[in-house]
Every structure is written in C-alpha cells, then in structure tokens.
Coordinates of C-alpha atoms and ligand atoms in Angstrom, one line a residue:
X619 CA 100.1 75.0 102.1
X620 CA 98.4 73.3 99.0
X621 CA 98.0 75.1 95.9
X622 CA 94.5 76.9 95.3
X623 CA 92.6 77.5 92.5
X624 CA 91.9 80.7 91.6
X625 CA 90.2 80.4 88.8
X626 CA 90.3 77.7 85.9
X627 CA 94.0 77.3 85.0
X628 CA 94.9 79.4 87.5
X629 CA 96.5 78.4 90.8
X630 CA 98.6 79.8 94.0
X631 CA 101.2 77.4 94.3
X632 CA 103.5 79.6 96.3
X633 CA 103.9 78.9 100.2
X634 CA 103.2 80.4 103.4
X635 CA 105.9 81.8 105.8
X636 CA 103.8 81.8 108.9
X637 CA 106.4 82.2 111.6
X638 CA 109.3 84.3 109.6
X639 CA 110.3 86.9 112.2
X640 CA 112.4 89.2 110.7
X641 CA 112.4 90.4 106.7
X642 CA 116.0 91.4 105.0
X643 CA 117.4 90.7 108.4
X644 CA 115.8 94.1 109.3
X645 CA 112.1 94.8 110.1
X646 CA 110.1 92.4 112.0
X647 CA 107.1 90.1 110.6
X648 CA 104.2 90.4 113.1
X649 CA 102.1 88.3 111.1
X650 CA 104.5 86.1 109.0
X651 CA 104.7 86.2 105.1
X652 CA 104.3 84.6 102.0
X653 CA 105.9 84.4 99.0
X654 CA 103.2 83.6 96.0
X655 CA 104.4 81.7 93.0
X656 CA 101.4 82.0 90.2
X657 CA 100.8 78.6 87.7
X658 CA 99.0 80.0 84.5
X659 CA 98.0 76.4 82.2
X660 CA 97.2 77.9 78.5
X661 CA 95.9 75.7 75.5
X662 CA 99.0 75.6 74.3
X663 CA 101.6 76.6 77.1
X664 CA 102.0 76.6 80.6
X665 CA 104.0 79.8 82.5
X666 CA 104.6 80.3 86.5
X667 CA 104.8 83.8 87.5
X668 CA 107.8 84.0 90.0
X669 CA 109.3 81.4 92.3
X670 CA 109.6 81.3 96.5
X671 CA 111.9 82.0 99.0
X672 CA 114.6 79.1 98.9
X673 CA 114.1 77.7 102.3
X674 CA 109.8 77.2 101.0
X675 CA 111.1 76.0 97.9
X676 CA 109.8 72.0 98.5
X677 CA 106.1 73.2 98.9
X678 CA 106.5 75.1 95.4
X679 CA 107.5 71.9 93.6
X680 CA 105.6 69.4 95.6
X681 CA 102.0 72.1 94.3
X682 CA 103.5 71.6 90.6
X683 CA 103.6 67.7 90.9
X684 CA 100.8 67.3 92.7
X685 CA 98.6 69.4 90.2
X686 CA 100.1 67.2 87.4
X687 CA 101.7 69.6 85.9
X688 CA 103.9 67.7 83.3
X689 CA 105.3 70.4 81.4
X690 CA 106.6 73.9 82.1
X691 CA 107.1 76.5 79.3
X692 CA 107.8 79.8 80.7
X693 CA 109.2 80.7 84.5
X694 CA 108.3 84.8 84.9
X695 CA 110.9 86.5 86.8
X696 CA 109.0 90.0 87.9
X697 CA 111.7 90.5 90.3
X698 CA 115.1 89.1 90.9
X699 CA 115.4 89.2 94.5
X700 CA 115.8 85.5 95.9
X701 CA 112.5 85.9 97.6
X702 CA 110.5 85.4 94.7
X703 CA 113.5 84.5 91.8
X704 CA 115.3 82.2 94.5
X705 CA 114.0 78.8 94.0
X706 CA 113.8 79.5 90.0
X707 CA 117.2 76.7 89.7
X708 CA 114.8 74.5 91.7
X709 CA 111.7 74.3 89.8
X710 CA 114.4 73.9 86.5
X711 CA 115.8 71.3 87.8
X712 CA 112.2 69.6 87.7
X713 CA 111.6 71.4 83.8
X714 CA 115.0 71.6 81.9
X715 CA 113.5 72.9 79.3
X716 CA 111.4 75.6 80.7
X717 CA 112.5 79.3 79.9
X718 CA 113.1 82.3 82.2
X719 CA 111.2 85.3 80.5
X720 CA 112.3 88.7 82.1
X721 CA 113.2 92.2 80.9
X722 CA 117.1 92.8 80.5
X723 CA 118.2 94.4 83.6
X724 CA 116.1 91.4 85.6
X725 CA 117.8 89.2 83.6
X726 CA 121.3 90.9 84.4
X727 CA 120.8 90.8 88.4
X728 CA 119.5 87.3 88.1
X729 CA 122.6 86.4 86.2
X730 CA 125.0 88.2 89.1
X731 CA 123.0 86.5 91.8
X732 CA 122.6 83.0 90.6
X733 CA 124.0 80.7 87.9
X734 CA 121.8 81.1 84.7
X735 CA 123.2 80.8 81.4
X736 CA 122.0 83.4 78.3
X737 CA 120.4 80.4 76.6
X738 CA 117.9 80.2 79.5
X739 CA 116.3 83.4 78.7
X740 CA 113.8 85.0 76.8
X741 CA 114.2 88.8 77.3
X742 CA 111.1 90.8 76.7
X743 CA 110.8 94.4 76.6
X744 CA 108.4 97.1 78.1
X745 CA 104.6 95.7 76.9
X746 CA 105.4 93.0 74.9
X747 CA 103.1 90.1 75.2
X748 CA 103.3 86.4 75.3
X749 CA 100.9 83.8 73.8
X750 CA 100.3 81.0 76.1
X751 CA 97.3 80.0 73.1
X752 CA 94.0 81.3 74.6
X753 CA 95.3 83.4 77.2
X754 CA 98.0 86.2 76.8
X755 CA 100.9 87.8 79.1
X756 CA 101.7 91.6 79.0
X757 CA 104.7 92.7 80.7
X758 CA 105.3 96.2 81.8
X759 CA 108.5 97.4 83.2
X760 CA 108.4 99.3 86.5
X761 CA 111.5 99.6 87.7
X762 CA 111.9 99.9 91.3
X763 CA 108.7 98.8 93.1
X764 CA 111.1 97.2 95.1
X765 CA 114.3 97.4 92.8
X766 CA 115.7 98.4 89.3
X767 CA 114.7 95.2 88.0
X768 CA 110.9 95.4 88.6
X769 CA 108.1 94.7 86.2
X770 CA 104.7 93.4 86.5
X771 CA 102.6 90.7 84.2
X772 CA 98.8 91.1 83.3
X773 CA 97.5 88.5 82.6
X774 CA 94.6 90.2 79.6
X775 CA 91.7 87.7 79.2
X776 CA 91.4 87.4 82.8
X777 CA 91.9 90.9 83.7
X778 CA 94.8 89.7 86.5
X779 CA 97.6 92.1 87.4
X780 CA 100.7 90.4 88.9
X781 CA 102.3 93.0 90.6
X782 CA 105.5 91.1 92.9
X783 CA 106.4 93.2 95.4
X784 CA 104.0 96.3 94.9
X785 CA 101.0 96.2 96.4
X786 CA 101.9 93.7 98.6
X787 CA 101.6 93.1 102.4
X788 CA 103.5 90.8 104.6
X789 CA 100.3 88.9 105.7
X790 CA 100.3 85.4 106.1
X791 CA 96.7 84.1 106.1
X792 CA 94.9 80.5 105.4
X793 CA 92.3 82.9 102.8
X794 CA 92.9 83.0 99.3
X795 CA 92.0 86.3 98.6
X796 CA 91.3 89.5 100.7
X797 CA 88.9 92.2 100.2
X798 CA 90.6 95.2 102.4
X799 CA 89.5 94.2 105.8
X800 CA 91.4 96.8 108.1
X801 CA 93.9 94.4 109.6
X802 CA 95.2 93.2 106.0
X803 CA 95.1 96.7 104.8
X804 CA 97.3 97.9 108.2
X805 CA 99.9 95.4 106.9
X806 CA 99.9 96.6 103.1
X807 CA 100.4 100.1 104.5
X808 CA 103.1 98.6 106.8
X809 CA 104.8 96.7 103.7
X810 CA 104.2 99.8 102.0
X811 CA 106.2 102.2 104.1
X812 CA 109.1 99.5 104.6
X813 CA 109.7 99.0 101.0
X814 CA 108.1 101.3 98.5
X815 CA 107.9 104.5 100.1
X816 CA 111.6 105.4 99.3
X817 CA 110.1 105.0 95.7
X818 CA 106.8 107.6 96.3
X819 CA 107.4 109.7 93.2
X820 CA 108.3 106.9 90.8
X821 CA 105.1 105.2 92.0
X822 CA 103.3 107.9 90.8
X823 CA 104.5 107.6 87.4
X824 CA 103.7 103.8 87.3
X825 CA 100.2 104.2 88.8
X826 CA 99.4 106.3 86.4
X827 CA 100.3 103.6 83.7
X828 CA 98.6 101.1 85.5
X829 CA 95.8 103.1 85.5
X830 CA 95.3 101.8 81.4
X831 CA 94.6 98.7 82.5
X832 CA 90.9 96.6 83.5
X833 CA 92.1 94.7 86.7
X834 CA 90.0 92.5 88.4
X835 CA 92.4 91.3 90.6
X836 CA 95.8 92.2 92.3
X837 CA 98.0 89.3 92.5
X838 CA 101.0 90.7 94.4
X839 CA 103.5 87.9 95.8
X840 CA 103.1 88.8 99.4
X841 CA 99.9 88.4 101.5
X842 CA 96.5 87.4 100.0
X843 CA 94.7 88.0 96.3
X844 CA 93.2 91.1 96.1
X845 CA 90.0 91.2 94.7
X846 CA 89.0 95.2 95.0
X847 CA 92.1 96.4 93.5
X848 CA 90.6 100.1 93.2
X849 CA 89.8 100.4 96.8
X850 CA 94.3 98.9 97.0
X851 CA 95.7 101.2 94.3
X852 CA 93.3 104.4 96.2
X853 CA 95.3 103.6 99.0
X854 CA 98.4 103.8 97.5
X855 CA 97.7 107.0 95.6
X856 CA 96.7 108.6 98.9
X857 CA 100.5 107.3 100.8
X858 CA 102.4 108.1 97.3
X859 CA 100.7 111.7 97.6
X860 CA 102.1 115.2 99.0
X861 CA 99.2 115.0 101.8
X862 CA 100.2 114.4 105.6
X863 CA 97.9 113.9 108.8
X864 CA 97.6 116.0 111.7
X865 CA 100.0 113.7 113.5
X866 CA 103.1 113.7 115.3
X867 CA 105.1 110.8 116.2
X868 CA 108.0 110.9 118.4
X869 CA 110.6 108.1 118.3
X870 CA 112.2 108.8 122.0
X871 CA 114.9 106.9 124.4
X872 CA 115.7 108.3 128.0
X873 CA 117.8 106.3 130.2
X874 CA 116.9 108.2 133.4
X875 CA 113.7 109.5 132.5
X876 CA 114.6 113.5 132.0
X877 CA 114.2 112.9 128.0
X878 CA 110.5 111.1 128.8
X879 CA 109.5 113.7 131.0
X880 CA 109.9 116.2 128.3
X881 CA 107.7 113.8 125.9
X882 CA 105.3 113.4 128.2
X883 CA 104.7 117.1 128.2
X884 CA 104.6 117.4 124.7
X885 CA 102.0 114.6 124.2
X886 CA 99.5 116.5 126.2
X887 CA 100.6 119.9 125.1
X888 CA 100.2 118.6 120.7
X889 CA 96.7 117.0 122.1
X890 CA 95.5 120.2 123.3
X891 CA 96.1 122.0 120.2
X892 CA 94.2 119.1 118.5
X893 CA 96.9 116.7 117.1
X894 CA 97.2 113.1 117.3
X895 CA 100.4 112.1 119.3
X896 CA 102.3 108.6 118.4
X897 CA 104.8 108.0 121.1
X898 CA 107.7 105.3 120.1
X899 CA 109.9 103.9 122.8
X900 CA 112.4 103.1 120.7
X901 CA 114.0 100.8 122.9
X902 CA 110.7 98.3 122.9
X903 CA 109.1 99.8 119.1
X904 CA 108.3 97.6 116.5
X905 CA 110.3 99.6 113.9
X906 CA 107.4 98.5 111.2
X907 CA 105.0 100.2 113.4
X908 CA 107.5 103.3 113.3
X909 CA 108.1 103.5 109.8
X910 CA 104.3 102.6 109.7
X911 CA 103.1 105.9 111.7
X912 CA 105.8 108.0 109.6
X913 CA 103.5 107.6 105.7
X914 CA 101.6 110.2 106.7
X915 CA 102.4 111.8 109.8
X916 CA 103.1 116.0 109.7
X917 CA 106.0 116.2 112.2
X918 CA 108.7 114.0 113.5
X919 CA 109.9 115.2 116.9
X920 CA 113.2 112.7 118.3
X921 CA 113.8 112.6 121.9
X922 CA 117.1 111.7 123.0
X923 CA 119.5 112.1 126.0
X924 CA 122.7 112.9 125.0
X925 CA 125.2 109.6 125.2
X926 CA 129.0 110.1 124.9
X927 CA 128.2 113.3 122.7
X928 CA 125.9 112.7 120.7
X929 CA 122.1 110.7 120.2
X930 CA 121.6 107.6 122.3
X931 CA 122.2 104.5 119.2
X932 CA 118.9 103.8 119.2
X933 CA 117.3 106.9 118.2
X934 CA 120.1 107.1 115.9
X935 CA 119.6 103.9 114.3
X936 CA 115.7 105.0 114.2
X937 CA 116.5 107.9 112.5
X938 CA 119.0 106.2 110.2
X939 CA 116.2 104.2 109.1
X940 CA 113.8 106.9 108.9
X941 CA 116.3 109.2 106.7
X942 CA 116.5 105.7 104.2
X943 CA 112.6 105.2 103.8
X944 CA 112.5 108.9 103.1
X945 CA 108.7 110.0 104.6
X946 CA 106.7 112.9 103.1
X947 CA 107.3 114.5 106.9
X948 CA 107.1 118.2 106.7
X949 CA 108.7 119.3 110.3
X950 CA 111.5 117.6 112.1
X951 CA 112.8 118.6 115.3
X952 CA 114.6 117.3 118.8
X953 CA 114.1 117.3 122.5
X954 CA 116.5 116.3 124.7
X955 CA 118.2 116.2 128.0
X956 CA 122.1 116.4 128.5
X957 CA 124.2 116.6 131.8
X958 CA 126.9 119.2 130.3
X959 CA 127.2 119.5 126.7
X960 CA 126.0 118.1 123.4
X961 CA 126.2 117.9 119.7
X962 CA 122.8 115.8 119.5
X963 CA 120.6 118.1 117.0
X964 CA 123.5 118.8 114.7
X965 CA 124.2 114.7 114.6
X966 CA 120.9 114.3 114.0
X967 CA 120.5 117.2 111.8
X968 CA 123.0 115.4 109.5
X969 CA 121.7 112.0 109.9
X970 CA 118.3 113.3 108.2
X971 CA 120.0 114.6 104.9
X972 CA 116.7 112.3 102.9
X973 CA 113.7 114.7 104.6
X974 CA 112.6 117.4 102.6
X975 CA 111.3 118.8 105.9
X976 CA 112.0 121.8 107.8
X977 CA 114.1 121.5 110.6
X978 CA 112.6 123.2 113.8
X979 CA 114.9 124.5 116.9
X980 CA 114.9 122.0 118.7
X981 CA 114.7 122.1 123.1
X982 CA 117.5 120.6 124.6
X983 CA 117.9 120.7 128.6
X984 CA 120.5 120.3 131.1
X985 CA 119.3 117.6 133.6
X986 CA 115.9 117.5 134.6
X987 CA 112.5 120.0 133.2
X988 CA 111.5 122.4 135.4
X989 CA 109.2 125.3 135.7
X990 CA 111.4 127.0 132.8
X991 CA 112.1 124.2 130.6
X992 CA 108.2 122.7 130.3
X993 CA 107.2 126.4 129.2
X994 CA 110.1 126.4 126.8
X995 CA 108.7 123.5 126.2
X996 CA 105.0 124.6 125.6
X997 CA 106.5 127.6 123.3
X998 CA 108.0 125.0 121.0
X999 CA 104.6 123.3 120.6
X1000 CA 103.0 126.7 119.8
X1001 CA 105.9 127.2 117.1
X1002 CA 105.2 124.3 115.7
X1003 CA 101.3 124.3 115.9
X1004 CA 102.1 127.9 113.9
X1005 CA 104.0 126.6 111.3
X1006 CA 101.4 123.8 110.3
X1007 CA 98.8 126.2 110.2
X1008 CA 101.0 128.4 107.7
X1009 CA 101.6 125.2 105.4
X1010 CA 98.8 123.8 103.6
X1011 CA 98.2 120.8 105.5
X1012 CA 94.6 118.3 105.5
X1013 CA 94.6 118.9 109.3
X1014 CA 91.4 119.4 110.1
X1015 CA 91.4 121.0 113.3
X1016 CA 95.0 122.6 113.7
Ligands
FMN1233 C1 126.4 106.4 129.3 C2 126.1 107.9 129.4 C3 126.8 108.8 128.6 C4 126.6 110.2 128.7 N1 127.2 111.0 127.9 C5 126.9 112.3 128.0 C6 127.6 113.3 127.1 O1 128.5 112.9 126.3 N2 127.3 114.6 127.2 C7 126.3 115.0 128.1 O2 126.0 116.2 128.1 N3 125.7 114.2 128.9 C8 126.0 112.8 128.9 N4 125.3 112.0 129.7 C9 124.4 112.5 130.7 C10 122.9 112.4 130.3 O3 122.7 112.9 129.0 C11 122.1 113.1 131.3 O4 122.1 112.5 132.5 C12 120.6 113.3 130.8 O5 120.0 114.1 131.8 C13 119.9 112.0 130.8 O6 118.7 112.2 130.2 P1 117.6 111.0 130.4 O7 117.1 111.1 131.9 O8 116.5 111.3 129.5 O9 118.2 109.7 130.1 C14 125.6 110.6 129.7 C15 125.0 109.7 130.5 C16 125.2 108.3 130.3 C17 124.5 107.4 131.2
FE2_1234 FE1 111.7 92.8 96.6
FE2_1235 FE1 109.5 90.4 97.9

C-alpha cells in the first residue's frame, strides 16, 4: 500500500500483509498483518522508525522514493526481530550513510542476526533523546514486549508513542488509524495473548513508566494507528492484571466420542451454576482463539482420551502452548476417557509446570459415561464451582 500521511512530516510507509496465514510458523493470521515502518522528516534530519518484513521490503523503499525522500539520517531499530529490523540492509542499500540508532542489546541481536558493522550504529541508552531540529526522539528501553531487545520511541512535540510490537494487533486494514472498534480490539487482545502475555508482570512495570508520558497516539508496527491510546493501554492493564472471568474453556479431542460426551455434560452442568463455557475442538481450533479465550478465563479443564498412554498430541501440543503463554488461570483440571489404563493427568500435570494454578482431581473414565460417571461428573463441577467461590474471583454470579 502507499504511504499515508499522518500528520505533517509524518508518514506510514510500512506495508500491508493481507493474506499472511501463519505468524513465526505458529499461530494463524485470520485477518493478515502488517508490519509499519514510521518516516519522521525534521528541519534538520530525517529518521524511520523500524523497517518491514523482508519479503514487503520493495513497498518500503518504493514509499521512500516516491515521497522524495533524498536523504536518510537515522534508521530506529525498536526491535531486532526481522519483522520489523529485517529489511534495515535494504533501505541502506538506498542511504549508505544513514545510521542504525538502537540500545546495546538491540544492537547485539541485530549484529548476530544480520551483517552490521559497529560503525553503523549509534547506541543510545534508556531516555536519551535525539534532535531531528524541531522535533525530538526519546527512547525508553522495555525489554521484552516481545524480546530482550525491546524499546519504544516518543516522538515529544507530537505527543506519538512508537511502541513495535506492544500494543499491537495483527489487523490488516486499508484505515490509517483505528479508534477501538470491537473487531480491532478482539485482534489486539488476540496479539496480546500470543505474544505479550508470557511477559504480564514485566508489563506492569513498563506501563507504569509509560504512564509519564502525554500520548496522543499509539503507533505500534502491527495493525492500525491508535488514536485513543487510554481506552488501548486500559485494556492492557485489565489482561496484565491478577483478575480472571467467570469462564471456563476446555480444549478437548475424543476420537470415538466418550471424551465429548463427558464435555458435553460439563458445558451444561458449568452453565447451570452460572459460568460461561468455551469449548475448543482442538482438532478444528484456531489456536489464537484458544490462547485468546485463556487471558482471562478462571479454569482450564482438558479433555482427552487416552492414546498409547498418555494425552492424544493435540491436546498435548494445546497444552504445550498454553504452559509457554503462561495464562493468569487459577484452576486446571482433566477429563477423560481410557479403555484400560492411563498416565494422562500426570503427563499433563507435568506439561503445565508455567500455571500458577491449582490442579483439580481430575475424572477420568473407562469407556463410555454412564449413570455413575455423569454424576461423578456433576460432583467435579460442584468442587470446582466451590473452590471459585472460596478465591476472590470478579465472577459475578458464581
Ligand atoms: C490409537 C489408540 C490408542 C489408544 N491407546 C490407549 C492407551 O494407551 N491406554 C488406554 O487406556 N486406552 C487407549 N486407547 C483407548 C481409548 O482411550 C478409549 O477407547 C477411549 O474410550 C476413547 O475415548 P474417546 O471416545 O473420547 O476417543 C487407545 C485408542 C486408540 C484409538
Ligand atoms: Fe517481535
Ligand atoms: Fe513484530
């Protein structure tokens, strides 16, 4: 897409990634991506706020020439993974002289994941600012808001926070800007649990810090400018907290339909007692839409039949991923159905090593639910329905 003014002297020159599937060869991309690149003209210098994804990397440099832009002074590394830092040897290519300004430890990756020699660099430390003549770059170091590297650039006259990978959504859209219409905000809270949620309590630290600043606008380099960055950082403050829902989700596979059967119970069992239930067949999830539901939910509850042993892969890759994106979750447990023995709820048990939850018997059958297994069944529901009233959940209603 064409670069877009933002306001005078400032433009999105970055591109749009409308029909990238999959992100880090792991999560898919139900509404496509883009990867921002900011061009900040000065009085006296010029500075572009991190780069695109290599593959986008001809619609970077064909925004810079066709805005005229005949000099380059600074390139802004916030983050040095190659979807923002990767077409930096690009746009040097087209401004030999331009330098890459980045704290040390960016500076460090960038040098172990591409070719950069020390005399491209300037190195700037935590708030030190940069004259561009009338306007003026602040840097703050956040490391990992997505990794150690991490830092974010305000841009002070104009009261614009550039923020990389925080606060961003993977939300490719033809707008400029966005003003926290549901669908966008569902994708920031997606892009949220994927990649910042292992991060929650460091967050906290840095929105706090942020919390200094006037911002105007949130210019992440995913997804659309935000221009009601209270109503965005709210948000975040609200996932980064200790706070769950009244909501359970259960990520489930049954190959013969005993394990479903047991689900199906549950679901109208945790309704009755007022929760809201979030079913995942694993087997057709979205695993966004899983790690999604898990920001907030109270209780994770796997269903599994037992496979050579142990979990069927797929619930054990779900809760693989779940154990690496580390939810605020206060109860786990397991249901199940076997055919003559299993180790299922100790495998799982020590797949989920990251949740600081309590681990809940779980009810694991042999064959099919009867009469006896669906009230076993209904007395795990009631134990669980117990123990959230005994924590001090928001649940309205439990
Ligand atoms: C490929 C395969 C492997 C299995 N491995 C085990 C096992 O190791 N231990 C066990 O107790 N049952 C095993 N079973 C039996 C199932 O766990 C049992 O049939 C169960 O009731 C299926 O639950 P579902 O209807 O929810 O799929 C296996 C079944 C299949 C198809
Ligand atoms: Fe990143
Ligand atoms: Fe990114």
């Amino acid at each position: 897409m064409d670069s877009r003014e933002i306001k005078s002297g400032i433009f999105s020159v970055g591109a749009i990634d409308w029909d990238r599937e999959l992100f880090d060869a792991l999560i898919p991309l139900p509404d496509g991506t883009s990867y921002n690149s900011y061009l900040i003209q000065g009085a006296e210098k010029t500075a572009l706020i991190d780069t695109v994804y290599p593959p986008k990397k001809d619609t970077l440099l064909n925004n810079l020439k066709n805005l005229s832009v005949d000099r380059l002074d600074y390139i802004i590394a916030n983050h040095a993974e190659p979807d923002h830092s990767g077409s930096i040897s690009a746009v040097l290519e087209l401004y030999p002289s331009a330098k890459i300004v980045t704290n040390s430890k960016c500076k460090e990756i960038l040098k172990d994941q591409f070719f950069f020699n020390d005399n491209q660099f300037i190195v700037i430390n935590n708030r030190e600012t940069l004259s561009l003549g009338d306007r003026t770059l602040e840097f703050i170091i956040t490391p990992w808001v997505h990794w150690p590297d991490t830092m974010l650039t305000y841009l002070k006259e104009d009261k614009i926070m550039f923020t990389c990978d925080l606060f961003g959504s993977h939300y490719s859209t033809s707008e400029l800007f966005a003003n926290n219409e549901a669908k966008y905000m569902h994708a920031a809270k997606r892009y949220y649990a994927e990649i910042m949620m292992p991060f929650r309590k460091i967050i906290k630290k840095h929105l706090n810090t942020i919390a200094d600043y006037d911002i105007e606008l949130l210019a992440a380099s995913h997804g659309p400018v935000n221009l009601n960055p209270n109503h965005m950082i709210n948000a975040y403050q609200d996932w980064i907290s200790d706070d769950v829902q009244n909501e359970i989700i259960i990520p489930y596979v049954s190959m013969y339909g005993n394990t479903t059967r047991m689900v199906e119970y549950l679901i109208n069992s945790f309704v009755k007692k007022g929760f809201v239930v979030r079913p995942f067949n694993i087997i057709t999830t979205d695993m966004g839409e899983l790690i999604e539901a898990s920001v907030d939910a109270s209780t994770i509850i796997f269903g599994t039949s037992t496979v050579l042993g142990g979990a069927h892969p797929a619930v054990a890759n779900a809760a693989f991923l779940l154990n690496a994106v580390k939810p605020k979750t206060k109860f786990v447990s397991l249901v199940g159905s076997y055919g003559w023995g299993t180790t299922v709820y100790k495998q799982l048990k020590s797949m989920l090593f990251c949740l600081q939850a309590e681990f809940i018997d779980p009810v694991l059958i042999k064959g099919y639910p009867g009469n006896e297994e669906y009230q076993q069944l209904e007395a795990f529901a009631g134990h669980i329905k117990e123990k959230h009233n005994n924590n001090t959940l928001s649940a309205a209603g439990v």
